[in-house]
Amino acid sequence: MRKMINEMPGNVLFTTVDQFLNWGRFSSLWYLLFALACCGIELMQAGGPRTDLDRFGAMFRATPRQSDLMIVAGTLTYKMASRLKLLYHQMPEPKYVISMGSCANCGGLFQLGYSVVEGVDLIIPVDVYVPGCPPRPEALAEGIIKLQELIKKEKYLVKDN
Amino acid sequence: MEPAAIHEELKSRFGDAVMEFREGNGDPFIVVNGSHLLEIAAYLKEAQGLHFDSLMCLSSVDYGENYAVVYHLYSMQHKRRVVLKVYVEKADPRITSVQSVWKAANWHEREAYDLMGIRFEGHPDLSRILLPEDWPGHPLRKDYVFPEEYDGIPCHRE
Ligand code: SF4
């Protein structure tokens, strides 16, 4: 074994397939350019130079077909709900959802209104909830890091019993 | 011309179609009969010395026993305002559209229809403007009952 390693050319790394796949996934979390209300302003800010989500490999895509992550930023209304579902289903697997702000988490201060859905998790599965009204860009960055930690623990190569 | 004087003038011209003039805490308003609304609106817009050429706001109110549609008018030329109020029946809330007099009424009337369920007769396209097309009922009514679910999403309200 040692002989084999010594005979290899330079720059060779050993890893497991799972780790390698996850490394690729958590380092390129492309998120959908999609915002519903005031939280969207903070989402844009989080993409700007101060918080700079790009440094985590997260950058926005203008189409769900190229996105891995949906950040639901803002108040979801019943009218928008079917569009949100459609966008989510247009994203290729594996896909993740961050619910950003009180409105997306539970309806927020509009939850008793006649038009507001009490949380996006009634419609699509959510991986990370970011609290706040609105959450600061730092909080959203923290949410992305939390999601990256989740992705690092994922296992794809399991025996199918 | 003050709102009271406008009321006098309308009264002398339209008789019983113009009802009382009320001053309270808010803006003073003139109550008019819905059946003559269109003529009164056209007169307020065109008549010499009135020229209420801008419909600032059209809103609807649920008073419990009946509904009301409220028109806030403004005259750009004379820089003054007046408020008209029309009461409509609860059982079958219908009123003439003033869309032909003030174009701005178009979307306002659709909103009042969407949220309060008041039908504006003569409106070119009286469809919902804010809520989804298949939404059940008109949610700003005081007796509105929230649906159990919409499109498979639970709509529970405390
Ligand atoms: S959580 Fe606050 S900031 Fe975010 S969309 Fe709702 S109201 Fe706006």
Coordinates of C-alpha atoms and ligand atoms in Angstrom, one line a residue:
Chain A
M1 CA 0.0 0.0 0.0
R2 CA 2.7 2.4 1.1
K3 CA 4.7 1.6 -2.0
M4 CA 1.6 2.2 -4.2
I5 CA 1.0 5.6 -2.6
N6 CA 4.6 6.6 -3.0
E7 CA 4.5 5.7 -6.6
M8 CA 1.5 7.9 -7.3
P9 CA 1.9 11.3 -8.9
G10 CA 1.4 14.3 -6.7
N11 CA -1.9 16.1 -5.7
V12 CA -3.9 13.0 -5.0
L13 CA -6.5 13.1 -2.2
F14 CA -8.4 10.2 -0.6
T15 CA -12.0 10.6 0.4
T16 CA -15.2 8.7 0.4
V17 CA -17.7 9.0 -2.5
D18 CA -20.3 10.5 -0.1
Q19 CA -17.9 13.1 1.2
F20 CA -16.9 14.0 -2.3
L21 CA -20.5 14.4 -3.5
N22 CA -21.4 16.4 -0.5
W23 CA -18.4 18.6 -0.9
G24 CA -19.5 19.5 -4.4
R25 CA -23.1 20.1 -3.2
F26 CA -22.5 22.3 -0.2
S27 CA -19.9 24.3 -2.0
S28 CA -22.2 25.3 -4.8
L29 CA -25.5 26.1 -3.3
W30 CA -27.1 28.1 -6.1
Y31 CA -30.2 29.8 -4.9
L32 CA -33.2 30.8 -6.8
L33 CA -33.6 34.5 -7.4
F34 CA -37.0 34.7 -5.8
A35 CA -38.5 37.0 -3.1
L36 CA -42.0 37.7 -1.9
A37 CA -41.9 40.7 0.4
C38 CA -39.6 42.9 2.5
C39 CA -37.3 40.0 3.5
G40 CA -36.3 40.0 -0.2
I41 CA -34.5 43.3 0.4
E42 CA -32.4 41.6 3.0
L43 CA -31.8 38.7 0.7
M44 CA -30.5 41.0 -2.0
Q45 CA -28.3 42.7 0.7
A46 CA -27.0 39.3 1.7
G47 CA -25.8 38.8 -1.9
G48 CA -24.0 42.2 -1.8
P49 CA -20.4 42.9 -0.9
R50 CA -20.7 43.0 2.9
T51 CA -22.2 39.6 3.6
D52 CA -21.2 38.3 0.2
L53 CA -23.0 34.9 0.0
D54 CA -20.7 34.1 -3.0
R55 CA -17.9 33.2 -0.7
F56 CA -19.9 30.2 0.5
G57 CA -20.5 29.2 -3.1
A58 CA -24.0 30.5 -3.0
M59 CA -25.1 32.7 -5.8
F60 CA -28.4 33.4 -7.4
R61 CA -29.7 31.8 -10.6
A62 CA -32.6 33.3 -12.5
T63 CA -34.3 30.0 -13.2
P64 CA -35.4 27.2 -10.9
R65 CA -33.9 24.6 -13.3
Q66 CA -30.4 25.6 -12.3
S67 CA -31.1 26.1 -8.6
D68 CA -30.3 23.8 -5.7
L69 CA -31.8 26.0 -3.0
M70 CA -34.9 28.0 -2.6
I71 CA -34.8 30.8 -0.1
V72 CA -38.5 31.7 0.6
A73 CA -38.0 35.4 1.6
G74 CA -41.2 37.0 2.6
T75 CA -45.0 36.7 3.1
L76 CA -46.6 33.9 1.2
T77 CA -50.2 34.5 0.1
Y78 CA -52.6 31.9 -1.0
K79 CA -52.5 33.4 -4.5
M80 CA -48.7 32.9 -4.7
A81 CA -48.8 29.5 -3.1
S82 CA -49.5 27.6 -6.3
R83 CA -46.7 29.5 -8.0
L84 CA -44.3 28.7 -5.2
K85 CA -45.2 25.0 -5.4
L86 CA -44.6 25.1 -9.2
L87 CA -41.2 26.7 -8.9
Y88 CA -40.2 24.2 -6.2
H89 CA -41.2 21.3 -8.4
Q90 CA -39.2 22.7 -11.3
M91 CA -36.0 22.6 -9.3
P92 CA -33.9 19.5 -9.9
E93 CA -33.0 17.1 -7.0
P94 CA -31.3 17.3 -4.6
K95 CA -33.0 20.5 -3.5
Y96 CA -33.2 22.4 -0.3
V97 CA -35.4 25.1 1.2
I98 CA -34.6 27.9 3.6
S99 CA -37.5 29.7 5.1
M100 CA -36.4 33.2 5.8
G101 CA -38.2 35.5 8.2
S102 CA -41.3 35.2 10.5
C103 CA -43.7 35.5 7.6
A104 CA -42.3 32.5 5.8
N105 CA -41.9 30.6 9.1
C106 CA -45.4 31.0 10.5
G107 CA -47.2 33.8 8.7
G108 CA -45.6 36.4 10.9
L109 CA -47.5 39.5 11.8
F110 CA -50.0 38.9 9.0
Q111 CA -50.9 35.3 10.1
L112 CA -54.5 36.3 11.0
G113 CA -55.0 38.0 7.7
Y114 CA -57.4 36.4 5.2
S115 CA -54.8 36.1 2.4
V116 CA -51.6 34.8 4.1
V117 CA -50.5 31.2 4.4
E118 CA -49.3 30.4 7.9
G119 CA -45.9 29.2 7.0
V120 CA -44.4 27.8 3.8
D121 CA -43.9 24.4 5.5
L122 CA -47.6 23.8 4.9
I123 CA -46.7 23.6 1.2
I124 CA -43.1 22.5 0.7
P125 CA -40.6 20.8 3.0
V126 CA -38.3 23.3 4.8
D127 CA -34.7 22.4 5.8
V128 CA -33.6 25.5 7.7
Y129 CA -35.7 28.2 9.4
V130 CA -34.2 31.7 9.8
P131 CA -36.0 33.7 12.4
G132 CA -36.3 37.5 12.4
C133 CA -38.4 40.3 10.9
P134 CA -36.5 40.7 8.7
P135 CA -33.4 38.5 9.6
R136 CA -30.2 40.5 9.1
P137 CA -28.0 39.3 6.2
E138 CA -25.6 37.8 8.8
A139 CA -28.5 35.6 10.0
L140 CA -29.2 34.4 6.5
A141 CA -25.5 33.6 6.0
E142 CA -25.7 31.6 9.3
G143 CA -28.7 29.8 7.8
I144 CA -26.7 28.9 4.7
I145 CA -23.9 27.6 6.9
K146 CA -26.4 25.5 8.9
L147 CA -27.7 24.1 5.7
Q148 CA -24.1 23.3 4.6
E149 CA -23.6 21.4 7.8
L150 CA -26.8 19.4 7.1
I151 CA -25.6 18.6 3.6
K152 CA -22.2 17.5 4.9
K153 CA -23.9 14.8 6.9
E154 CA -25.9 13.4 4.0
K155 CA -25.4 9.8 2.9
Y156 CA -26.2 8.8 -0.7
L157 CA -24.5 5.4 -1.0
V158 CA -26.6 3.2 1.3
K159 CA -27.6 -0.4 0.8
D160 CA -31.2 -0.7 -0.2
N161 CA -32.8 -3.2 2.1
Chain B
M1 CA -67.7 76.3 -2.5
E2 CA -67.9 74.4 0.8
P3 CA -69.4 70.9 1.0
A4 CA -72.6 72.3 2.6
A5 CA -73.1 74.7 -0.4
I6 CA -72.4 71.8 -2.8
H7 CA -75.0 69.8 -1.0
E8 CA -77.5 72.7 -1.4
E9 CA -76.8 73.0 -5.1
L10 CA -77.1 69.3 -5.7
K11 CA -80.3 69.3 -3.7
S12 CA -81.9 72.0 -5.8
R13 CA -80.9 70.2 -8.9
F14 CA -81.6 66.6 -8.2
G15 CA -84.3 66.9 -5.4
D16 CA -84.9 63.8 -3.4
A17 CA -82.1 61.8 -5.0
V18 CA -79.8 63.9 -2.8
M19 CA -80.3 63.0 0.8
E20 CA -78.8 64.4 4.0
F21 CA -75.5 66.2 4.6
R22 CA -73.6 65.0 7.6
E23 CA -70.7 66.5 9.5
G24 CA -69.0 64.4 12.1
N25 CA -65.5 63.7 13.2
G26 CA -64.2 62.9 9.7
D27 CA -64.8 64.5 6.4
P28 CA -68.3 65.9 5.9
F29 CA -70.2 63.9 3.4
I30 CA -73.3 64.0 1.2
V31 CA -75.5 61.0 1.1
V32 CA -77.0 60.3 -2.3
N33 CA -79.4 57.8 -3.7
G34 CA -77.7 55.0 -5.7
S35 CA -80.3 55.2 -8.5
H36 CA -79.2 58.7 -9.5
L37 CA -75.5 58.3 -8.8
L38 CA -74.4 58.4 -12.4
E39 CA -76.1 61.7 -13.2
I40 CA -74.9 63.3 -10.0
A41 CA -71.3 62.1 -10.6
A42 CA -71.4 63.5 -14.2
Y43 CA -72.8 66.8 -12.9
L44 CA -70.1 67.1 -10.2
K45 CA -67.4 66.5 -12.8
E46 CA -68.7 68.8 -15.5
A47 CA -70.6 71.6 -13.9
Q48 CA -69.3 75.1 -13.8
G49 CA -67.7 76.0 -10.5
L50 CA -67.5 72.3 -9.4
H51 CA -65.2 70.5 -11.8
F52 CA -64.5 67.5 -9.5
D53 CA -62.3 65.9 -12.1
S54 CA -60.4 63.5 -9.8
L55 CA -61.7 60.5 -8.0
M56 CA -59.1 60.2 -5.2
C57 CA -60.5 57.1 -3.6
L58 CA -63.5 54.8 -3.8
S59 CA -64.0 52.6 -0.8
S60 CA -66.6 50.4 0.7
V61 CA -67.8 50.0 4.3
D62 CA -69.7 47.3 6.0
Y63 CA -72.0 48.8 8.7
G64 CA -73.6 45.6 9.7
E65 CA -77.1 46.3 8.6
N66 CA -76.0 47.7 5.2
Y67 CA -73.0 48.5 3.1
A68 CA -71.9 51.9 1.8
V69 CA -69.7 53.0 -1.1
V70 CA -67.8 56.2 -0.4
Y71 CA -66.4 58.5 -3.1
H72 CA -63.7 61.0 -2.3
L73 CA -63.6 63.6 -5.0
Y74 CA -61.1 66.4 -5.7
S75 CA -61.2 69.3 -8.0
M76 CA -57.8 70.1 -9.4
Q77 CA -59.0 73.5 -10.6
H78 CA -60.6 74.7 -7.4
K79 CA -58.4 72.7 -5.0
R80 CA -61.2 71.4 -3.0
R81 CA -62.7 68.1 -2.1
V82 CA -66.1 66.6 -1.4
V83 CA -67.2 63.2 -0.2
L84 CA -70.2 61.3 -1.5
K85 CA -71.7 58.3 0.2
V86 CA -74.2 55.8 -1.2
Y87 CA -75.8 53.1 1.0
V88 CA -76.5 49.8 -0.6
E89 CA -78.6 46.9 0.6
K90 CA -77.0 44.0 2.3
A91 CA -79.1 41.3 0.6
D92 CA -78.2 42.3 -2.9
P93 CA -75.5 44.9 -3.0
R94 CA -75.6 46.6 -6.4
I95 CA -74.7 50.0 -7.5
T96 CA -74.0 51.8 -10.8
S97 CA -70.4 51.9 -11.9
V98 CA -68.9 55.4 -12.2
Q99 CA -66.2 54.1 -14.4
S100 CA -67.6 56.0 -17.4
V101 CA -67.2 59.3 -15.5
W102 CA -63.9 58.7 -13.7
K103 CA -61.6 56.1 -15.3
A104 CA -59.9 55.7 -12.0
A105 CA -63.0 54.0 -10.7
N106 CA -62.2 50.9 -12.7
W107 CA -59.7 49.2 -10.4
H108 CA -61.2 50.7 -7.3
E109 CA -64.6 49.1 -8.1
R110 CA -63.0 45.8 -8.8
E111 CA -61.3 45.9 -5.4
A112 CA -64.6 46.8 -3.7
Y113 CA -66.1 43.9 -5.5
D114 CA -63.3 41.5 -4.7
L115 CA -63.2 42.3 -1.0
M116 CA -66.7 43.4 -0.1
G117 CA -68.8 41.8 -2.9
I118 CA -70.5 44.9 -4.1
R119 CA -71.6 44.5 -7.7
F120 CA -70.9 47.6 -9.9
E121 CA -73.4 47.5 -12.8
G122 CA -72.0 48.7 -16.1
H123 CA -68.4 48.0 -15.2
P124 CA -66.5 46.6 -18.3
D125 CA -64.7 43.8 -16.4
L126 CA -65.9 43.2 -12.9
S127 CA -63.5 40.4 -11.9
R128 CA -61.4 39.9 -8.8
I129 CA -58.3 42.1 -8.7
L130 CA -56.3 40.9 -5.6
L131 CA -57.5 37.5 -4.5
P132 CA -57.3 34.3 -6.6
E133 CA -60.2 34.0 -9.1
D134 CA -61.6 31.0 -7.3
W135 CA -61.5 32.4 -3.8
P136 CA -64.6 31.7 -1.8
G137 CA -66.5 34.8 -0.7
H138 CA -65.5 38.4 0.1
P139 CA -63.2 38.5 3.1
L140 CA -63.7 42.1 4.3
R141 CA -67.4 41.5 5.1
K142 CA -68.0 41.4 8.8
D143 CA -69.9 38.1 8.6
Y144 CA -67.2 36.4 6.4
V145 CA -66.6 32.8 7.3
F146 CA -63.1 31.7 6.6
P147 CA -62.8 28.5 4.4
E148 CA -61.4 25.4 6.0
E149 CA -58.9 25.0 3.2
Y150 CA -58.0 26.6 -0.1
D151 CA -56.3 24.6 -2.9
G152 CA -55.3 21.9 -0.4
I153 CA -53.7 24.4 2.0
P154 CA -55.3 24.5 5.5
C155 CA -56.6 28.0 6.3
H156 CA -57.3 27.7 10.0
R157 CA -57.9 31.0 11.7
E158 CA -58.3 31.5 15.5
Ligands
SF4_1 S1 -40.8 38.6 8.2 FE1 -40.9 40.8 8.4 S2 -39.4 41.6 6.9 FE2 -39.8 39.5 6.4 S3 -41.5 39.6 4.9 FE3 -42.4 39.3 6.9 S4 -42.9 41.4 7.5 FE4 -41.4 41.6 5.9

